[in-house]
Amino acid sequence: MEAGGRVPWVKYGSVVSLFVVVLALWFRSPQNAVLDDRLDTVLSSLLRAERKVGMNNVARPRVAIGFGGCVDLIVDGVSLLNKTGIQPTDQPLHHDYLENVEQLAQSFAYFFAPGAAAERFMLNETLFSELVEGARDLPGNRWSVGGNAPVMASRMATEGCDVLLGGTFSTDFTDVLSQHITVAGKVIDEPDIHLILEYPSGARWGRYTSRRANRYIIHSDANNPYLSSMEEFAQKLINFKPDLLVVGGLQMMDNFPFRSGEREALLSRLGHLLSSSSPQIGIHFEMASFVEESIMEDLLHYVIPHADSLGMNEQELPNLLSSLKGSNITVLSDPNPRVATVLDQMREVYRILNQRDKEASAESRANGARATGKPLTRLHVHTLAFQAMIVTRGSKWKNTMSATAKASLTANRHVCGSNDIDPSKARLIMDDSFSVSRQEGSQRIPLQETRPVSCWSEEDYEICVAPVLVCTEVYQTAGGGDNVSAAGLVLQI
């Protein structure tokens, strides 16, 4: 009798729910309707731009990617700190590396409030183990394949590439990789673990509130800093014959306690590997969160001169530019920079690196030696609000407009955790129009919903800028840059 009495309420409840939905649609504000229509138009236009270049009728591109890999343990950062009793600090401070709880709290607060991505090495192995154990028991935690190289490899395999991946992995790790990924490197029993402290926009920790969703990464790697897969990777590279060679994951060497001269020797070997590769092979270097000035100097000497493509985010771009100009490393930059600011920084990086390449080539010729460096012909910067690319006209990199659109769409797909983009879970935060430079009198370009990727020519290069449909229901930010960079590269090989 009681069960039977509930049926009419269920029936009328459904009618009432339907009536409420109809009313909501009927009284939807015109402003919201315009915004929804605008998002739909931008999305369909970006998808159309992405589809302009298909990969169905071509052989699978071959991409070699190094180095390293790990298992990511992803948790809600604030929940983990609360669970492990780490109290909010009154002093947000930058630390190059972490040795104790106080430094962790200060460093986390420093990046958490502005919502800036950061990654730090923890010297204190005991504290790191305690944090990992706390994260294992935290509700909602997730394990996934991590590390710049494996994440980029997985994206490129998904997008239609055959991949050679250099790294040291456990059998559990390799078992979950795509069948289109071949691993070069020894098998280990215990992979390195990276602790990913994710947080959404508006998250609160003590008196701090995050301005945007992002992550703070802690690692205490034992394997990745040594690039131990490099020798086997170099051997397999000969027969693999890649169209593109990608290097990432070198931030694992940042602040690691190497013996004197050890890191420089490893990077020198890597530089030799890059310089001895065929000139026809594109070389891409993916930047990361570097805070040690000496490793930036080593990268500018041994690695970056051999790369004709660079990828980085809005934090890493001013960091690289500061290093190129001989200034101190820029630890924290605006997490939501204007388009004009980013484009000016990109132009300056492009100009300085190519000027350095010309000078190095002239010096080599004067000494009767072969020039081993490459001019920079591609620069991709991925930010929360937009994607920007500079590509030299006549270079090997093609389909810049479609690649920029694909990078933009991939940002939403990864962060929302779905290949299908839902406009109701996205928003545009890029301005309705942007200036192409901070210089007075610079041209302003309006965002056109039907042609959202803006491209134009300057000097010897083309610039493309595309808005990002920023995900409002975040699944995961970690690995976002690697996915975006890899997706953009796929269409340009």
Coordinates of C-alpha atoms in Angstrom, one line a residue:
M1 CA 0.0 0.0 0.0
E2 CA 2.8 2.4 0.9
A3 CA 4.7 1.6 -2.4
G4 CA 1.5 2.1 -4.4
G5 CA 1.0 5.5 -2.7
R6 CA 4.3 6.8 -4.1
V7 CA 3.4 6.2 -7.8
P8 CA 1.3 9.3 -8.4
W9 CA 4.0 11.5 -6.8
V10 CA 6.6 10.0 -9.1
K11 CA 4.3 10.7 -12.0
Y12 CA 3.5 14.2 -11.0
G13 CA 7.1 14.8 -10.0
S14 CA 8.2 14.0 -13.6
V15 CA 5.6 16.4 -15.0
V16 CA 6.7 19.2 -12.7
S17 CA 10.4 18.6 -13.6
L18 CA 9.6 18.8 -17.3
F19 CA 7.6 22.0 -16.7
V20 CA 10.6 23.5 -14.8
V21 CA 12.9 22.7 -17.7
V22 CA 10.5 24.2 -20.2
L23 CA 10.2 27.3 -18.1
A24 CA 14.0 27.6 -17.8
L25 CA 14.4 27.4 -21.5
W26 CA 11.5 29.9 -22.1
F27 CA 12.8 32.4 -19.7
R28 CA 16.5 32.0 -20.6
S29 CA 18.0 35.4 -20.8
P30 CA 18.8 36.7 -24.3
Q31 CA 22.4 37.3 -23.1
N32 CA 22.9 33.7 -22.1
A33 CA 21.3 32.5 -25.4
V34 CA 23.8 34.7 -27.3
L35 CA 26.7 33.3 -25.4
D36 CA 25.6 29.7 -25.9
D37 CA 25.2 30.4 -29.7
R38 CA 28.6 32.0 -29.8
L39 CA 30.3 29.0 -28.1
D40 CA 28.5 26.6 -30.5
T41 CA 29.7 28.6 -33.5
V42 CA 33.3 28.9 -32.2
L43 CA 33.3 25.1 -31.5
S44 CA 32.0 24.1 -34.9
S45 CA 34.4 26.5 -36.6
L46 CA 37.4 25.1 -34.7
L47 CA 36.3 21.5 -35.5
R48 CA 36.0 22.5 -39.2
A49 CA 39.5 24.0 -39.1
E50 CA 40.9 20.8 -37.4
R51 CA 39.3 18.6 -40.0
K52 CA 40.8 20.5 -42.9
V53 CA 43.9 18.3 -42.6
G54 CA 43.1 14.6 -42.4
M55 CA 45.5 11.7 -41.6
N56 CA 43.4 8.9 -43.1
N57 CA 45.0 8.7 -46.4
V58 CA 48.7 9.0 -45.4
A59 CA 51.2 6.7 -43.8
R60 CA 51.4 6.9 -40.0
P61 CA 54.0 9.5 -39.1
R62 CA 57.0 8.1 -37.1
V63 CA 57.9 10.0 -33.9
A64 CA 60.7 9.2 -31.4
I65 CA 60.1 10.7 -27.9
G66 CA 62.4 10.7 -24.9
F67 CA 62.9 10.6 -21.9
G68 CA 61.7 8.9 -18.8
G69 CA 58.3 8.2 -17.4
C70 CA 56.5 7.7 -14.1
V71 CA 53.3 6.8 -12.5
D72 CA 51.1 9.8 -11.6
L73 CA 49.1 9.6 -8.3
I74 CA 46.5 12.3 -8.8
V75 CA 44.7 13.7 -5.8
D76 CA 42.9 16.8 -4.6
G77 CA 45.8 18.9 -3.3
V78 CA 43.9 20.7 -0.5
S79 CA 42.4 17.4 0.7
L80 CA 45.8 15.8 0.9
L81 CA 47.4 18.7 2.8
N82 CA 44.5 18.7 5.2
K83 CA 44.6 14.9 5.7
T84 CA 48.3 14.9 6.4
G85 CA 48.0 17.8 8.8
I86 CA 50.0 20.4 6.8
Q87 CA 48.6 23.7 7.9
P88 CA 48.3 26.8 5.7
T89 CA 51.3 29.1 6.0
D90 CA 51.4 32.9 6.6
Q91 CA 54.5 33.1 4.3
P92 CA 54.1 32.1 0.7
L93 CA 57.6 31.6 -0.5
H94 CA 59.4 30.2 -3.5
H95 CA 61.8 27.2 -2.9
D96 CA 64.0 25.6 -5.6
Y97 CA 63.5 22.3 -3.9
L98 CA 61.7 20.9 -0.8
E99 CA 63.2 19.5 2.4
N100 CA 60.5 19.7 5.0
V101 CA 56.8 20.3 5.6
E102 CA 57.2 24.1 6.2
Q103 CA 58.8 24.5 2.7
L104 CA 56.1 22.5 1.1
A105 CA 53.4 24.6 2.6
Q106 CA 55.2 27.8 1.7
S107 CA 55.8 26.7 -1.9
F108 CA 52.3 25.3 -2.4
A109 CA 50.8 28.6 -1.2
Y110 CA 53.1 30.6 -3.4
F111 CA 51.7 29.0 -6.6
F112 CA 48.2 28.0 -5.4
A113 CA 46.8 31.5 -5.0
P114 CA 47.6 32.8 -8.5
G115 CA 46.8 29.3 -9.9
A116 CA 50.2 28.8 -11.5
A117 CA 51.6 25.3 -12.5
A118 CA 54.7 24.2 -10.6
E119 CA 56.8 21.2 -10.1
R120 CA 59.4 20.6 -7.4
F121 CA 61.9 18.0 -6.4
M122 CA 61.7 16.7 -2.8
L123 CA 65.0 15.8 -1.2
N124 CA 63.3 14.4 1.8
E125 CA 62.5 10.8 0.7
T126 CA 60.8 10.0 4.1
L127 CA 58.4 13.0 3.8
F128 CA 57.7 12.1 0.2
S129 CA 56.8 8.5 1.1
E130 CA 54.5 9.7 3.9
L131 CA 52.7 12.0 1.4
V132 CA 52.3 9.1 -1.1
E133 CA 50.9 6.8 1.6
G134 CA 48.4 9.6 2.6
A135 CA 47.4 10.0 -1.1
R136 CA 46.9 6.3 -1.5
D137 CA 44.1 6.3 1.0
L138 CA 42.5 9.5 -0.1
P139 CA 39.0 9.1 -1.7
G140 CA 38.9 9.9 -5.4
N141 CA 42.5 9.4 -6.1
R142 CA 43.6 8.2 -9.5
W143 CA 46.6 6.5 -11.0
S144 CA 47.8 7.1 -14.5
V145 CA 50.7 6.9 -16.9
G146 CA 52.8 10.0 -16.3
G147 CA 55.9 11.9 -17.5
N148 CA 56.2 14.3 -20.4
A149 CA 57.5 11.7 -22.9
P150 CA 54.9 8.9 -22.2
V151 CA 52.0 11.4 -22.1
M152 CA 53.1 13.0 -25.5
A153 CA 53.7 9.5 -26.9
S154 CA 50.2 8.4 -25.9
R155 CA 48.6 11.4 -27.5
M156 CA 50.5 11.0 -30.7
A157 CA 49.7 7.3 -30.9
T158 CA 46.0 8.2 -30.4
E159 CA 46.2 10.8 -33.1
G160 CA 47.7 8.4 -35.7
C161 CA 51.5 8.2 -35.1
D162 CA 53.9 5.3 -34.6
V163 CA 56.1 6.1 -31.6
L164 CA 59.4 5.1 -30.3
L165 CA 59.5 5.9 -26.5
G166 CA 62.7 6.2 -24.6
G167 CA 62.4 5.5 -20.8
T168 CA 62.8 3.0 -18.0
F169 CA 59.4 1.5 -17.1
S170 CA 57.9 -1.4 -15.2
T171 CA 56.0 -4.2 -17.0
D172 CA 52.7 -2.8 -15.5
F173 CA 53.5 0.5 -17.1
T174 CA 54.3 -0.9 -20.6
D175 CA 51.2 -3.1 -20.6
V176 CA 48.9 -0.2 -20.6
L177 CA 50.6 1.7 -23.5
S178 CA 49.2 1.8 -27.0
Q179 CA 50.2 -1.0 -29.4
H180 CA 51.6 1.8 -31.6
I181 CA 54.2 2.6 -29.0
T182 CA 57.6 0.8 -28.9
V183 CA 59.6 1.2 -25.7
A184 CA 63.4 1.6 -25.7
G185 CA 64.8 1.3 -22.2
K186 CA 65.4 -1.2 -19.4
V187 CA 62.6 -2.7 -17.3
I188 CA 62.5 -1.7 -13.6
D189 CA 60.6 -3.2 -10.7
E190 CA 59.4 0.0 -9.1
P191 CA 58.6 3.1 -11.3
D192 CA 59.1 6.6 -10.0
I193 CA 55.9 8.1 -8.6
H194 CA 54.9 11.7 -9.1
L195 CA 52.4 13.2 -6.7
I196 CA 49.9 15.5 -8.5
L197 CA 48.2 17.9 -6.3
E198 CA 45.2 19.2 -8.4
Y199 CA 42.9 22.0 -7.4
P200 CA 39.9 23.7 -9.1
S201 CA 39.4 27.4 -9.7
G202 CA 38.1 29.0 -6.4
A203 CA 39.5 26.3 -4.2
R204 CA 40.3 27.5 -0.6
W205 CA 43.2 26.6 1.6
G206 CA 43.3 28.7 4.7
R207 CA 43.2 32.4 3.6
Y208 CA 44.2 31.5 0.0
T209 CA 41.8 31.1 -2.9
S210 CA 43.0 29.8 -6.3
R211 CA 42.4 32.1 -9.2
R212 CA 42.3 29.2 -11.7
A213 CA 42.5 25.4 -11.8
N214 CA 46.0 24.0 -11.9
R215 CA 48.3 21.5 -10.2
Y216 CA 51.4 21.4 -8.0
I217 CA 53.6 18.4 -8.7
I218 CA 56.0 16.8 -6.2
H219 CA 58.6 14.1 -7.2
S220 CA 61.6 12.4 -5.7
D221 CA 62.8 10.5 -8.7
A222 CA 65.6 7.9 -8.6
N223 CA 65.6 6.9 -12.3
N224 CA 64.5 9.7 -14.6
P225 CA 67.2 12.2 -13.9
Y226 CA 69.9 9.9 -15.3
L227 CA 68.3 9.6 -18.8
S228 CA 69.3 5.9 -18.5
S229 CA 67.4 4.9 -21.6
M230 CA 69.4 7.2 -23.9
E231 CA 71.8 4.6 -25.2
E232 CA 69.2 2.1 -26.2
F233 CA 67.0 4.8 -27.5
A234 CA 69.9 6.0 -29.8
Q235 CA 70.4 2.5 -31.1
K236 CA 66.8 1.9 -32.0
L237 CA 66.5 5.4 -33.5
I238 CA 68.8 4.3 -36.4
N239 CA 66.3 1.7 -37.8
F240 CA 63.2 3.5 -36.6
K241 CA 63.9 6.4 -39.0
P242 CA 61.6 9.0 -37.4
D243 CA 60.0 12.0 -39.1
L244 CA 60.2 13.9 -35.8
L245 CA 62.3 13.6 -32.6
V246 CA 60.9 15.0 -29.4
V247 CA 62.8 15.7 -26.1
G248 CA 61.0 16.3 -22.8
G249 CA 61.2 15.4 -19.2
L250 CA 64.5 17.1 -18.5
Q251 CA 63.1 19.0 -15.5
M252 CA 63.7 15.8 -13.6
M253 CA 67.4 16.9 -13.6
D254 CA 66.5 20.3 -12.0
N255 CA 68.0 20.5 -8.4
F256 CA 68.7 16.8 -8.4
P257 CA 71.8 16.0 -6.3
F258 CA 74.2 14.9 -9.1
R259 CA 77.9 14.5 -8.5
S260 CA 80.0 17.4 -9.9
G261 CA 79.9 17.4 -13.7
E262 CA 77.5 14.5 -13.9
R263 CA 74.5 16.4 -15.3
E264 CA 76.6 18.3 -17.8
A265 CA 78.0 15.1 -19.1
L266 CA 74.5 13.6 -19.6
L267 CA 73.3 16.7 -21.4
S268 CA 76.4 16.7 -23.6
R269 CA 75.7 13.2 -24.7
L270 CA 72.1 14.2 -25.4
G271 CA 73.4 17.2 -27.4
H272 CA 75.6 14.8 -29.5
L273 CA 72.6 12.5 -30.1
L274 CA 70.5 15.5 -31.4
S275 CA 73.3 17.0 -33.5
S276 CA 74.1 13.6 -35.2
S277 CA 70.5 13.0 -36.3
S278 CA 69.6 13.6 -39.9
P279 CA 69.0 17.3 -40.8
Q280 CA 65.7 16.3 -42.4
I281 CA 64.3 15.2 -39.0
G282 CA 62.5 17.9 -37.1
I283 CA 63.5 18.2 -33.4
H284 CA 61.1 19.5 -30.8
F285 CA 62.0 20.4 -27.2
E286 CA 59.2 20.6 -24.7
M287 CA 60.1 23.1 -21.9
A288 CA 59.0 22.6 -18.3
S289 CA 59.2 24.1 -14.9
F290 CA 63.0 24.9 -14.5
V291 CA 64.1 26.9 -11.5
E292 CA 67.9 26.2 -11.3
E293 CA 69.8 28.7 -13.3
S294 CA 72.7 26.4 -14.1
I295 CA 70.4 23.8 -15.8
M296 CA 68.9 26.6 -17.9
E297 CA 72.5 27.5 -19.0
D298 CA 73.2 23.8 -19.8
L299 CA 70.0 23.5 -21.8
L300 CA 70.8 26.7 -23.8
H301 CA 74.2 25.2 -24.5
Y302 CA 73.6 21.5 -25.2
V303 CA 69.9 21.1 -26.1
I304 CA 68.0 24.1 -27.4
P305 CA 70.4 25.0 -30.2
H306 CA 69.6 21.6 -31.8
A307 CA 65.9 22.0 -31.7
D308 CA 64.0 23.7 -34.5
S309 CA 60.7 23.6 -32.6
L310 CA 59.9 24.6 -29.0
G311 CA 56.8 24.2 -26.9
M312 CA 56.0 25.8 -23.5
N313 CA 53.3 27.4 -21.4
E314 CA 52.8 31.0 -20.1
Q315 CA 55.2 30.4 -17.2
E316 CA 58.0 28.8 -19.1
L317 CA 58.1 31.4 -21.9
P318 CA 59.2 34.4 -19.8
N319 CA 61.5 32.1 -17.9
L320 CA 63.3 31.1 -21.1
L321 CA 63.3 34.7 -22.3
S322 CA 64.9 35.9 -19.0
S323 CA 67.6 33.3 -19.3
L324 CA 68.3 34.3 -22.9
K325 CA 68.7 37.9 -21.8
G326 CA 71.1 37.0 -19.0
S327 CA 68.6 37.8 -16.2
N328 CA 67.5 35.8 -13.2
I329 CA 65.0 33.0 -13.7
T330 CA 61.4 34.2 -13.7
V331 CA 59.8 31.9 -11.1
L332 CA 56.2 33.2 -11.2
S333 CA 54.6 35.1 -14.1
D334 CA 51.1 36.2 -14.9
P335 CA 49.0 32.9 -15.2
N336 CA 46.5 34.7 -17.5
P337 CA 48.7 36.9 -19.8
R338 CA 47.3 39.0 -22.6
V339 CA 47.8 37.9 -26.2
A340 CA 50.0 40.9 -27.0
T341 CA 52.3 40.2 -24.1
V342 CA 52.8 36.6 -25.1
L343 CA 53.3 37.4 -28.8
D344 CA 56.0 40.0 -28.0
Q345 CA 57.8 37.5 -25.8
M346 CA 57.6 34.9 -28.5
R347 CA 59.0 37.3 -31.2
E348 CA 61.9 38.1 -28.9
V349 CA 62.7 34.4 -28.2
Y350 CA 62.5 33.7 -31.9
R351 CA 64.8 36.6 -32.7
I352 CA 67.4 35.9 -30.0
L353 CA 67.7 32.2 -30.7
N354 CA 67.9 32.6 -34.5
Q355 CA 70.5 35.4 -34.0
R356 CA 72.5 33.0 -31.8
D357 CA 72.2 30.3 -34.5
K358 CA 73.6 32.6 -37.2
E359 CA 76.5 33.6 -35.0
A360 CA 77.3 30.0 -34.1
S361 CA 77.1 29.0 -37.8
A362 CA 79.4 31.8 -38.9
E363 CA 81.9 30.9 -36.2
S364 CA 81.8 27.2 -37.3
R365 CA 82.5 28.2 -40.9
A366 CA 85.3 30.5 -39.9
N367 CA 86.9 27.5 -38.1
G368 CA 86.3 25.1 -40.9
A369 CA 83.9 23.1 -38.8
R370 CA 80.4 21.8 -39.6
A371 CA 77.6 23.8 -38.0
T372 CA 75.6 21.5 -35.7
G373 CA 72.8 23.8 -34.6
K374 CA 69.5 24.5 -36.2
P375 CA 67.5 27.7 -36.6
L376 CA 64.3 27.9 -34.7
T377 CA 61.4 27.6 -37.2
R378 CA 58.5 26.7 -34.9
L379 CA 57.4 28.1 -31.5
H380 CA 54.2 27.0 -29.8
V381 CA 53.0 28.6 -26.6
H382 CA 49.9 27.1 -24.8
T383 CA 48.0 29.1 -22.3
L384 CA 44.7 28.7 -20.5
A385 CA 42.9 31.2 -22.7
F386 CA 44.6 30.7 -26.1
Q387 CA 47.1 28.9 -28.3
A388 CA 49.8 30.8 -30.2
M389 CA 52.2 29.6 -32.9
I390 CA 55.0 31.2 -34.8
V391 CA 56.2 29.2 -37.8
T392 CA 58.9 30.2 -40.3
R393 CA 57.5 30.5 -43.9
G394 CA 58.9 27.8 -46.2
S395 CA 60.0 25.6 -43.3
K396 CA 59.1 21.9 -42.9
W397 CA 56.2 22.7 -40.6
K398 CA 52.9 22.7 -42.4
N399 CA 49.2 23.2 -41.7
T400 CA 49.8 25.9 -39.0
M401 CA 46.2 27.1 -38.9
S402 CA 44.7 23.6 -38.5
A403 CA 47.4 22.6 -35.9
T404 CA 46.6 25.7 -33.8
A405 CA 42.9 24.7 -33.9
K406 CA 43.7 21.1 -32.9
A407 CA 45.8 22.3 -30.0
S408 CA 43.0 24.5 -28.8
L409 CA 40.4 21.7 -29.0
T410 CA 42.8 19.2 -27.3
A411 CA 43.1 21.5 -24.3
N412 CA 39.4 21.2 -23.6
R413 CA 39.3 17.4 -24.4
H414 CA 42.1 16.7 -22.0
V415 CA 41.1 18.9 -19.1
C416 CA 37.4 17.9 -19.3
G417 CA 38.4 14.2 -19.8
S418 CA 36.2 13.7 -22.9
N419 CA 36.9 13.6 -26.6
D420 CA 33.4 15.1 -27.1
I421 CA 33.4 18.8 -26.3
D422 CA 30.3 20.0 -24.5
P423 CA 29.8 23.8 -24.9
S424 CA 27.8 23.9 -21.7
K425 CA 30.9 22.9 -19.8
A426 CA 33.1 25.5 -21.5
R427 CA 33.7 29.3 -21.7
L428 CA 35.8 31.7 -23.6
I429 CA 38.1 33.9 -21.5
M430 CA 40.1 35.3 -24.3
D431 CA 39.2 39.0 -25.1
D432 CA 36.8 39.7 -27.9
S433 CA 39.6 41.4 -29.7
F434 CA 43.4 41.4 -29.1
S435 CA 46.3 43.6 -30.0
V436 CA 49.1 41.9 -31.9
S437 CA 51.7 43.7 -29.8
R438 CA 52.1 46.0 -26.8
Q439 CA 53.6 48.6 -29.1
E440 CA 51.5 51.7 -29.4
G441 CA 49.3 51.8 -32.5
S442 CA 49.5 48.0 -33.0
Q443 CA 46.7 46.4 -35.0
R444 CA 43.8 44.9 -33.1
I445 CA 42.2 41.6 -34.4
P446 CA 38.6 40.8 -33.5
L447 CA 37.6 37.3 -32.5
Q448 CA 35.4 36.1 -35.4
E449 CA 33.2 33.2 -34.3
T450 CA 33.1 31.7 -37.8
R451 CA 36.9 32.0 -38.2
P452 CA 38.3 31.9 -34.7
V453 CA 41.9 31.0 -35.7
S454 CA 43.5 34.3 -36.6
C455 CA 46.7 34.0 -38.8
W456 CA 48.9 36.7 -40.4
S457 CA 52.4 37.2 -41.7
E458 CA 55.3 39.1 -40.2
E459 CA 58.9 39.3 -41.4
D460 CA 59.9 35.7 -42.3
Y461 CA 57.2 33.9 -40.3
E462 CA 53.5 33.3 -39.8
I463 CA 51.6 33.8 -36.5
C464 CA 48.4 31.9 -35.7
V465 CA 46.3 32.5 -32.5
A466 CA 43.2 30.4 -31.5
P467 CA 40.9 30.8 -28.5
V468 CA 40.6 27.9 -26.1
L469 CA 37.1 26.7 -25.0
V470 CA 38.2 26.6 -21.3
C471 CA 36.7 23.6 -19.5
T472 CA 34.6 24.6 -16.5
E473 CA 34.2 21.1 -15.1
V474 CA 37.8 20.1 -14.6
Y475 CA 38.8 16.4 -14.7
Q476 CA 42.6 16.8 -14.8
T477 CA 45.0 19.6 -15.6
A478 CA 48.2 17.6 -15.2
G479 CA 49.6 16.6 -18.6
G480 CA 47.6 19.3 -20.4
G481 CA 50.6 21.0 -22.0
D482 CA 52.1 17.7 -23.2
N483 CA 48.8 16.7 -24.8
V484 CA 48.3 20.1 -26.4
S485 CA 51.8 20.3 -27.7
A486 CA 51.7 16.7 -29.1
A487 CA 48.4 17.3 -30.8
G488 CA 49.6 20.5 -32.5
L489 CA 52.8 18.7 -33.7
V490 CA 50.9 15.8 -35.3
L491 CA 49.4 17.9 -38.1
Q492 CA 52.6 19.7 -38.8
I493 CA 55.0 16.7 -39.4

